[in-house]
Tab-separated table of C-alpha atoms and ligand atoms in Angstrom:
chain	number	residue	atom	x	y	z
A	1	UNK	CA	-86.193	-32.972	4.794
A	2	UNK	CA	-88.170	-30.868	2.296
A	3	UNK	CA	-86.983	-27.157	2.279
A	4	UNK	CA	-90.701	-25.540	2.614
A	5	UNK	CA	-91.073	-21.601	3.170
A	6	UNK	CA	-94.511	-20.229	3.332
A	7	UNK	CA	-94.529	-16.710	1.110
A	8	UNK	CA	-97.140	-14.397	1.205
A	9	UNK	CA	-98.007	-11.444	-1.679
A	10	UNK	CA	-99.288	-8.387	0.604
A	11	UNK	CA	-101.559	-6.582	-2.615
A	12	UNK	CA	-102.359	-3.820	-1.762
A	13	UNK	CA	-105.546	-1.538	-3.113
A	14	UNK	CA	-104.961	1.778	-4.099
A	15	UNK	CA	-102.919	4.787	-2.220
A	16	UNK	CA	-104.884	8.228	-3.024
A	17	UNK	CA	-101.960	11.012	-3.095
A	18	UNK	CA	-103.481	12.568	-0.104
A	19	UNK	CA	-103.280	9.866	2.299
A	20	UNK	CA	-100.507	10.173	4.502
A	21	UNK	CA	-97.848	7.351	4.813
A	22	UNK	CA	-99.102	5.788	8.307
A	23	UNK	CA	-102.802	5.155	6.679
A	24	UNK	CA	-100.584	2.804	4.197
A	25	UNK	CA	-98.845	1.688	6.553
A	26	UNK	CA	-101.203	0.533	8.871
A	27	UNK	CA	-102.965	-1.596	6.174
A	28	UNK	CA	-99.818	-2.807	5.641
A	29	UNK	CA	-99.571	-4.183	9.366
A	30	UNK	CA	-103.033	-5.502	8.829
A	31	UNK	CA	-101.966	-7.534	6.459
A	32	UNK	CA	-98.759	-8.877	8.202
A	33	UNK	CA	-101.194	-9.967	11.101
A	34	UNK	CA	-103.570	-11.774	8.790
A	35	UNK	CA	-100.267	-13.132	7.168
A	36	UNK	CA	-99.060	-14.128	10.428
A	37	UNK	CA	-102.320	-16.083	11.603
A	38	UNK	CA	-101.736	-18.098	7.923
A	39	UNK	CA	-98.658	-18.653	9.102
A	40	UNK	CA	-96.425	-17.076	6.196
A	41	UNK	CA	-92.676	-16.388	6.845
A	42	UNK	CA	-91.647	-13.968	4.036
A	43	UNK	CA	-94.265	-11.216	2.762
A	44	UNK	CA	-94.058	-9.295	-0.274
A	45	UNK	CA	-95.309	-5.933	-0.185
A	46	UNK	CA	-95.506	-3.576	-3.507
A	47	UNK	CA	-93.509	-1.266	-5.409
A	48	UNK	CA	-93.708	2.314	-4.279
A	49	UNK	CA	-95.260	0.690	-1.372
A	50	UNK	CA	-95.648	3.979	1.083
A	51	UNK	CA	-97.289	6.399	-1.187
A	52	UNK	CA	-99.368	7.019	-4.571
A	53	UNK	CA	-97.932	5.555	-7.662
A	54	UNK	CA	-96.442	9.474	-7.783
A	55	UNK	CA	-94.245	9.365	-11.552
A	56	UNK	CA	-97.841	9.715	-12.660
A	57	UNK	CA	-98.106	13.641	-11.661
A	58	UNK	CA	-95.452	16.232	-13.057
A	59	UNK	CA	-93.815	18.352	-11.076
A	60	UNK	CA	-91.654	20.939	-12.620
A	61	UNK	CA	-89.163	21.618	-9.532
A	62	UNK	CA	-87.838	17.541	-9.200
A	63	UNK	CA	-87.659	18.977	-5.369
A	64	UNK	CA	-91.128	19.183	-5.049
A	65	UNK	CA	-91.154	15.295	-5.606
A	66	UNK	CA	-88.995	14.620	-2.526
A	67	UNK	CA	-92.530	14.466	-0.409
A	68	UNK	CA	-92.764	11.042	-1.909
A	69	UNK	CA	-89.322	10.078	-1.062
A	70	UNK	CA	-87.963	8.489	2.042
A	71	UNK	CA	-84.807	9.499	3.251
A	72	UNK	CA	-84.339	6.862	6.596
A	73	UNK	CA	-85.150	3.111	6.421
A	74	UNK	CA	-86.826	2.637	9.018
A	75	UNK	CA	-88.505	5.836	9.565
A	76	UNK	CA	-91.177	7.240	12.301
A	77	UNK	CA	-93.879	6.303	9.646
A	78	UNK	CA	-92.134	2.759	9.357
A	79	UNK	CA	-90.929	1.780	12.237
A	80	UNK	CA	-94.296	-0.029	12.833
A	81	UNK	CA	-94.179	-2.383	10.394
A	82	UNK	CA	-90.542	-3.335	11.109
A	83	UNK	CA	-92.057	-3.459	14.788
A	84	UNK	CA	-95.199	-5.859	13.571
A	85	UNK	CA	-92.192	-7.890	11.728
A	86	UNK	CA	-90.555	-8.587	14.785
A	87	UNK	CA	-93.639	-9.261	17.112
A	88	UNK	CA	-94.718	-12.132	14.085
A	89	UNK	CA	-91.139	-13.323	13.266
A	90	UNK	CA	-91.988	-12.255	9.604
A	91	UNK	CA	-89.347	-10.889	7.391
A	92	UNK	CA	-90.837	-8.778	4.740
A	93	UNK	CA	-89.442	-6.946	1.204
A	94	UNK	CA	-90.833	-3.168	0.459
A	95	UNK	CA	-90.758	-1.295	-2.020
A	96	UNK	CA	-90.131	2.835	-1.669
A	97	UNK	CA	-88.313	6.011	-3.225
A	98	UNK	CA	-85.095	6.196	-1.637
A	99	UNK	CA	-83.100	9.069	-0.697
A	100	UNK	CA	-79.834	8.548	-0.377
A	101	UNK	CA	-77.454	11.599	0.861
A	102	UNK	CA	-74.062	10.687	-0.665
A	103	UNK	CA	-70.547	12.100	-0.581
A	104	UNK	CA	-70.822	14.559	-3.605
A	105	UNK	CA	-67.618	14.491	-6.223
A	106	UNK	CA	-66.726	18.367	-5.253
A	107	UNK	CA	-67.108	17.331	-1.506
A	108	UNK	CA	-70.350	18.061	0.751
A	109	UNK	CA	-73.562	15.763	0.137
A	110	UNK	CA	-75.677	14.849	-2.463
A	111	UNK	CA	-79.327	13.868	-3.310
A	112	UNK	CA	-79.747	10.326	-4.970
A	113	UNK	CA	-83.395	9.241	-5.884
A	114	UNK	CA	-83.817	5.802	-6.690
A	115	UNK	CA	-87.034	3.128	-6.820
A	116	UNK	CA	-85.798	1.017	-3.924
A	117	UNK	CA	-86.723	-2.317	-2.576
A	118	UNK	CA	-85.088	-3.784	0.902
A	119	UNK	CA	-85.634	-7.443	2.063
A	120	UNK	CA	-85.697	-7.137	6.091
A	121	UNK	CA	-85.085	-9.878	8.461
A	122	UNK	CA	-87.765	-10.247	11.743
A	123	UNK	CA	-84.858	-8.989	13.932
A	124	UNK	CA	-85.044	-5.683	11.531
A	125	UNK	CA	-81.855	-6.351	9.681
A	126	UNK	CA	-82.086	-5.467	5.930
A	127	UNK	CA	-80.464	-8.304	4.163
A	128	UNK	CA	-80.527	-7.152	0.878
A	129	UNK	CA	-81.345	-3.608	-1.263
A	130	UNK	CA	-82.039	-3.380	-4.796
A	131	UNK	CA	-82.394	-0.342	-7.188
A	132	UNK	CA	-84.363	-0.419	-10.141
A	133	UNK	CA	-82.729	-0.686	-13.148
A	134	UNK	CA	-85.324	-0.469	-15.762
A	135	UNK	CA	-86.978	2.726	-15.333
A	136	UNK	CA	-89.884	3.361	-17.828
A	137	UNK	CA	-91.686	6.025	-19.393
A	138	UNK	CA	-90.092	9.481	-20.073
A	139	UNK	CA	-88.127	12.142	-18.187
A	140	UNK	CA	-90.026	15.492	-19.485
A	141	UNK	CA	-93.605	16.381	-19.395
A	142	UNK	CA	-95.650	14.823	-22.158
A	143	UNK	CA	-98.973	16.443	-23.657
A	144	UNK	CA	-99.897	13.699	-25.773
A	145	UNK	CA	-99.590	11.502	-23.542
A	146	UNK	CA	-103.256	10.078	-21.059
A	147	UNK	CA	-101.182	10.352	-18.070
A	148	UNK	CA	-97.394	11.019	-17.344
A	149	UNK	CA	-95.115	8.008	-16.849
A	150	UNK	CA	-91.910	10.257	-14.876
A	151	UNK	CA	-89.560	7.660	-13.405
A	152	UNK	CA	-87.081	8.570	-15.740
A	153	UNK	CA	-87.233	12.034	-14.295
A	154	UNK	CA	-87.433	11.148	-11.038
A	155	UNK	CA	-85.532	8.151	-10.325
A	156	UNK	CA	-81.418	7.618	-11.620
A	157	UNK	CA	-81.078	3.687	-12.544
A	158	UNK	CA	-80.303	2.078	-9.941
A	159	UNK	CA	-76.478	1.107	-9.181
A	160	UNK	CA	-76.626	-2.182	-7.399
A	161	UNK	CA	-77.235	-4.233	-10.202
A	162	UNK	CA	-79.622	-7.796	-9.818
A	163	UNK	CA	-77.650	-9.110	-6.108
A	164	UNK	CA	-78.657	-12.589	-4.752
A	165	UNK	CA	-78.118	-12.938	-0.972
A	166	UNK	CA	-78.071	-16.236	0.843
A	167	UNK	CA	-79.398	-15.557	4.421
A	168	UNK	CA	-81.552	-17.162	7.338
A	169	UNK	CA	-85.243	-16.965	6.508
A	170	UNK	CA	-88.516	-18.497	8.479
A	171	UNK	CA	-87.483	-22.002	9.804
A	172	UNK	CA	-84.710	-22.549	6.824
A	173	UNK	CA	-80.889	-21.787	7.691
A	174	UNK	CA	-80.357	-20.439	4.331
A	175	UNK	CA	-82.207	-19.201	1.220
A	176	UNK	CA	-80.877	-17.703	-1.858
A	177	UNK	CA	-83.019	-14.613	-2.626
A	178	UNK	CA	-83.672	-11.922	-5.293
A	179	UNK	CA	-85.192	-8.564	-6.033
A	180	UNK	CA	-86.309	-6.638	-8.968
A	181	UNK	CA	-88.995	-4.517	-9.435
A	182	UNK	CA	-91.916	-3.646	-11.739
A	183	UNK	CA	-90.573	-2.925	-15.385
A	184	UNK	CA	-87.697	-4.873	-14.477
A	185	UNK	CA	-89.831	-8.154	-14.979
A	186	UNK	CA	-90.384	-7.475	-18.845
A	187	UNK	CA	-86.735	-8.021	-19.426
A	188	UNK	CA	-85.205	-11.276	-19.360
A	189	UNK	CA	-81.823	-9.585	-18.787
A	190	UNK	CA	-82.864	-8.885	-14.944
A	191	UNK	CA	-83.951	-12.839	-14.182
A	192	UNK	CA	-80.766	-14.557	-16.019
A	193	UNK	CA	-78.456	-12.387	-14.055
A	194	UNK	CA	-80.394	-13.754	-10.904
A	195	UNK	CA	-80.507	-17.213	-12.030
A	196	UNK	CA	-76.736	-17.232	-12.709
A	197	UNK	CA	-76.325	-16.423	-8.696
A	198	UNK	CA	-78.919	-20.011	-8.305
A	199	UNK	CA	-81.922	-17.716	-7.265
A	200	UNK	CA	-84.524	-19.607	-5.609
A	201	UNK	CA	-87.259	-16.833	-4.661
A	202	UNK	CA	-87.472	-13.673	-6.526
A	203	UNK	CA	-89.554	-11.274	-4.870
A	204	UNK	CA	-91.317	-7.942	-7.288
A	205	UNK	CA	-93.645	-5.446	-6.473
A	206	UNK	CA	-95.481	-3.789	-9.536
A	207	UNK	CA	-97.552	-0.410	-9.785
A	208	UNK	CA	-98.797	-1.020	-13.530
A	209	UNK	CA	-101.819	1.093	-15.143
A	210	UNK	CA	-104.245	-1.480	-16.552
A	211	UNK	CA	-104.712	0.535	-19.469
A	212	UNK	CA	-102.313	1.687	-22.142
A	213	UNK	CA	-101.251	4.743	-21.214
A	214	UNK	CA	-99.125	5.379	-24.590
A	215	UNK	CA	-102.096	5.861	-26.877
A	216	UNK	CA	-99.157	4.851	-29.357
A	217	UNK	CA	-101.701	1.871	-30.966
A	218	UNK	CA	-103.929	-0.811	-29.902
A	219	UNK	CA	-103.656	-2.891	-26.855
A	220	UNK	CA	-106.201	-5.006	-26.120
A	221	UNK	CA	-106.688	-4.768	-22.343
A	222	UNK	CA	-106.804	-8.312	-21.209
A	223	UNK	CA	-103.253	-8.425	-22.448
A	224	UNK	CA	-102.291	-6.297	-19.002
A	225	UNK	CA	-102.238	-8.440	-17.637
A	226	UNK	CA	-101.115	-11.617	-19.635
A	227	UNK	CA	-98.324	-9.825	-20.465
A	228	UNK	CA	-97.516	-9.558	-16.422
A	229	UNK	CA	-97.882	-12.580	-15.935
A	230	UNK	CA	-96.466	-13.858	-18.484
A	231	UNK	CA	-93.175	-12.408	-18.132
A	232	UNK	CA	-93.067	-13.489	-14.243
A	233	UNK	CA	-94.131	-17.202	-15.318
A	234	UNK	CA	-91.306	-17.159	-17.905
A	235	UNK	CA	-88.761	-15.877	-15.405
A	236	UNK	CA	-89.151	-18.226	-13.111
A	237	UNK	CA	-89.189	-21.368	-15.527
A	238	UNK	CA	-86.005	-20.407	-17.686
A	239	UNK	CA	-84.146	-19.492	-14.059
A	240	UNK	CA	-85.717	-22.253	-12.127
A	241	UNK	CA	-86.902	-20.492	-9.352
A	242	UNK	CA	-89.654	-19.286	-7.156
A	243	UNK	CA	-91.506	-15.807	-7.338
A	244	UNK	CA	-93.953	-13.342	-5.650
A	245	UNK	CA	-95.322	-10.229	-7.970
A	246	UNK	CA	-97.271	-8.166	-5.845
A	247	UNK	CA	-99.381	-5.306	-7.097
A	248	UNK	CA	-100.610	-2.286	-5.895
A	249	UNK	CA	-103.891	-1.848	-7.895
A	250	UNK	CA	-107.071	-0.159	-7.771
A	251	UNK	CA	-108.359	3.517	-9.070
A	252	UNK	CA	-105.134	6.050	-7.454
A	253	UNK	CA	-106.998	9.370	-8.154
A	254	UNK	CA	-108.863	8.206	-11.044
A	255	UNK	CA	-105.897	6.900	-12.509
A	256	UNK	CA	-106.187	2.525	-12.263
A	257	UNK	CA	-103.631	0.208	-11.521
A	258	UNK	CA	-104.488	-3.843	-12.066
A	259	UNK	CA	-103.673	-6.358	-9.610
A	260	UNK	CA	-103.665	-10.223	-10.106
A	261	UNK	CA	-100.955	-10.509	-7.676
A	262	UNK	CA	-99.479	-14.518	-8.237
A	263	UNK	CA	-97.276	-16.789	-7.070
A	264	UNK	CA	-95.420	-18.853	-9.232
A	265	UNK	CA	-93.506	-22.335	-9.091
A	266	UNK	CA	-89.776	-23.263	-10.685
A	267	UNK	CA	-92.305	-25.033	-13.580
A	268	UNK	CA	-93.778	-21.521	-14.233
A	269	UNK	CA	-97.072	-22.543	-13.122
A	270	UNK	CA	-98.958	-19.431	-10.953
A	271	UNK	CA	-99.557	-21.368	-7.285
A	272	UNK	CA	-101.526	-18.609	-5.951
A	273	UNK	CA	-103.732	-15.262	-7.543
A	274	UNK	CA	-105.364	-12.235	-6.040
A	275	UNK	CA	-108.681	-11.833	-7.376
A	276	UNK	CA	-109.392	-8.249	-5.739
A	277	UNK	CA	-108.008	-5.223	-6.767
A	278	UNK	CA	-108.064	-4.181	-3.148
A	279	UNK	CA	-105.572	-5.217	0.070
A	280	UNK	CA	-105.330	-9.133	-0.547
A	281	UNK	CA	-102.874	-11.470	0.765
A	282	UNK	CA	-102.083	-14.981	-0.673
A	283	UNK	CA	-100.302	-17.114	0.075
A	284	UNK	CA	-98.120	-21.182	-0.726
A	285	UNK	CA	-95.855	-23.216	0.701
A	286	UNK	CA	-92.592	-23.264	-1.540
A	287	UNK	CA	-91.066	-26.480	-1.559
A	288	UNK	CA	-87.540	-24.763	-2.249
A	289	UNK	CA	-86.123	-27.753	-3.330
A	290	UNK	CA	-88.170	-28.164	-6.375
A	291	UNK	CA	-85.903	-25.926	-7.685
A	292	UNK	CA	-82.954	-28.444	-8.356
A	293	UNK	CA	-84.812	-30.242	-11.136
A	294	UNK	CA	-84.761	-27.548	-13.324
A	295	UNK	CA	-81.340	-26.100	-12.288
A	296	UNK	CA	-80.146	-29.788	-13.113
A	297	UNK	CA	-81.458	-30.673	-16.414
A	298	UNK	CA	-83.158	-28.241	-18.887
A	299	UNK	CA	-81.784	-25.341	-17.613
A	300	UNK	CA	-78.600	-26.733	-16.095
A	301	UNK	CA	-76.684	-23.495	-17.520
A	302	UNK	CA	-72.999	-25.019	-17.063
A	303	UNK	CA	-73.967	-27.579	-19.116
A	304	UNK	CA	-75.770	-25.867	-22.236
A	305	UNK	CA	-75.206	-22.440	-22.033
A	306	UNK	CA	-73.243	-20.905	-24.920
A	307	UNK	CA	-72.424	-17.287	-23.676
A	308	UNK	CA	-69.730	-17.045	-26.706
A	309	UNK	CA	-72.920	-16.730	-29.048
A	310	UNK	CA	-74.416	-14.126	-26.605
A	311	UNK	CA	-72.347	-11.237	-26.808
A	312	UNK	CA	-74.754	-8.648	-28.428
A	313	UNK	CA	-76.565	-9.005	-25.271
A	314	UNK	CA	-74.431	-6.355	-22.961
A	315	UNK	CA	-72.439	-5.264	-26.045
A	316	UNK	CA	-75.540	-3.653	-28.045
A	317	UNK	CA	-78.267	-1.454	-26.008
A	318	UNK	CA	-80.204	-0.831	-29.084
A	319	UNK	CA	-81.458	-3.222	-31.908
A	320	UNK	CA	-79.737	-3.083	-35.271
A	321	UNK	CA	-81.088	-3.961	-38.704
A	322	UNK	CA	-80.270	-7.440	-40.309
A	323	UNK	CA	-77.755	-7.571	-43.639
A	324	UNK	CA	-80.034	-7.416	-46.880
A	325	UNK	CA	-80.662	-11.103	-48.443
A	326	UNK	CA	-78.794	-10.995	-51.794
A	327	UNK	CA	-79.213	-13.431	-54.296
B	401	ING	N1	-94.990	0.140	-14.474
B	401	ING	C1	-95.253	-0.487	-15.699
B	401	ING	C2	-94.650	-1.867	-15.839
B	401	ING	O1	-93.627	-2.106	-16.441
B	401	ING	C3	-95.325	-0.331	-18.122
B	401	ING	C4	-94.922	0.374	-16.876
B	401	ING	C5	-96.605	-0.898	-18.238
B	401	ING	C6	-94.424	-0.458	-19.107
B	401	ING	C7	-96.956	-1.562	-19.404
B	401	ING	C8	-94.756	-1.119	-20.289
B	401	ING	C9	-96.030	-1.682	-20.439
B	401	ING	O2	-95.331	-2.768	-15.380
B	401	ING	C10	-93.812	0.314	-13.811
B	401	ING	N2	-93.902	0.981	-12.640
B	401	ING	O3	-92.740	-0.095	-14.247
């Protein structure tokens, strides 16, 4: 009996930082009906899912930023799309700013800020967080710079690591799943540790300017977007696995975001594409067991892997130059 889940990417268009959390999230449950009527189990909503793509605007005070933050899961604001989960029997992943009060070393509480995803059950259980690790940009104001990238001075790196949970999901009795989020997908680091746990959907929400925002040389714009994709296609291939980028995309206070939300296959082959750069959902049925042919022969990793020839991969964080060729 084939394993099938039907997965849906919930893009969503863009957030203006003026509109208040239950505008997004209201499109949101539009988009879990429409998802339910296609009959998806499992939607994918976007990074920063709530709010504006906010690391773009500086704020001197870091507490001034804790608008954008949420600091219960569910909230008021939320607690109707965990309510549209359970009416559909969807389970859902979303992607906020987290604020997590904490035990402080000296005693008391602490603030911890992190870019936070959750994967929630339809009975409103969440079965799995993840943190994001690989925070880009810059932590102080830059002049040169188009626009401010601030997760670094907003977010810490998140202190989860890449966890895999094997739960109850749609009509199956067990799937292995996987976060990560955004920047995380350019690093091949974040998708081995997954695959190592036998990953079979990883879900990602992206907020990613579809221009280069570094004005530190050329980039040719199409390549946005291949890039994006190309790193999700690659990820799912070498790891043998199903996954689900979904943007948030469109103009965010002038400022533009790309979409091209896909799903992809364990052959690396995108199933599914938005085509808007507005609220889109699409959708495929994920024939989970497609991913044993992989996980069995190319990339069987018990097999071939050589991890005695790969320690420079947690032992160095930098690059270092090569020894000089001498005659
Ligand atoms: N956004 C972008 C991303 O990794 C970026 C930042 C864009 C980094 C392009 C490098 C190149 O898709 C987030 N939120 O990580």
């Amino acid at each position: 009996m084939a394993r099938i889940l039907t997965v849906g990417a919930a893009q969503l268009g863009p957030i203006q930082k003026a509109e208040p959390r239950s505008v997004a999230v209201g499109r949101m449950v539009h988009l879990m009906e429409r998802a339910h009527r296609r009959g998806v189990e499992l939607l994918v909503f976007p990074e920063l899912a709530l709010t504006t793509f906010f690391p773009r605007h500086y704020h001197e005070d870091i507490a001034e930023a804790d608008v954008w933050f949420e600091s219960a899961m569910p909230s008021n604001e939320t607690a109707p799309l965990f309510a549209a989960a359970r009416q559909y029997g969807i389970g859902f992943h979303l992607g906020y700013a987290e604020m997590a009060h904490e035990p402080a070393p000296g005693g008391g509480t602490r603030k911890r800020r992190f870019n936070t995803a959750i994967l929630v059950n339809p009975e409103g259980d969440i079965l799995l967080k993840y943190r994001k690790v690989h925070l880009p940009g810059h932590a102080e104001y830059r002049p040169e710079r188009k626009v401010q990238h601030l997760e670094k001075r907003y977010f810490e790196v998140g202190d989860l690591g890449f966890p895999v949970v094997r739960a109850p999901m749609g009509g199956l009795p067990g799937v292995n799943m996987g976060m990560m989020i955004c920047n995380d997908r350019r690093w091949p680091e974040s998708w081995r540790v997954l695959g190592l746990q036998q990953v079979e959907l990883v879900m990602l929400g992206y907020n990613t300017p579809s221009l280069n925002m570094e004005a530190a040389g050329f980039e040719a714009h199409h390549l946005r977007v291949f890039h994006s994709h190309l790193s999700i296609q690659a990820g799912a291939y070498q790891n043998s696995c199903f996954a689900v980028g979904t943007a948030k995309a469109g103009t965010e206070d002038g400022h533009e975001l790309f979409g091209h939300s896909i799903i992809v296959n364990p052959q690396g082959e995108i199933v599914a594409q938005a085509t808007s750069w507005d609220d889109e959902l699409i959708t495929a049925d994920c024939d989970l067991d497609t991913c044993t042919l992989g996980r069995t022969t190319i990339f069987a990793f018990d097999q071939h892997r050589r991890p005695e020839a790969y320690a420079r991969i947690t032992e160095q964080v930098g690059s270092v130059a090569p020894p000089e060729w001498r005659k």
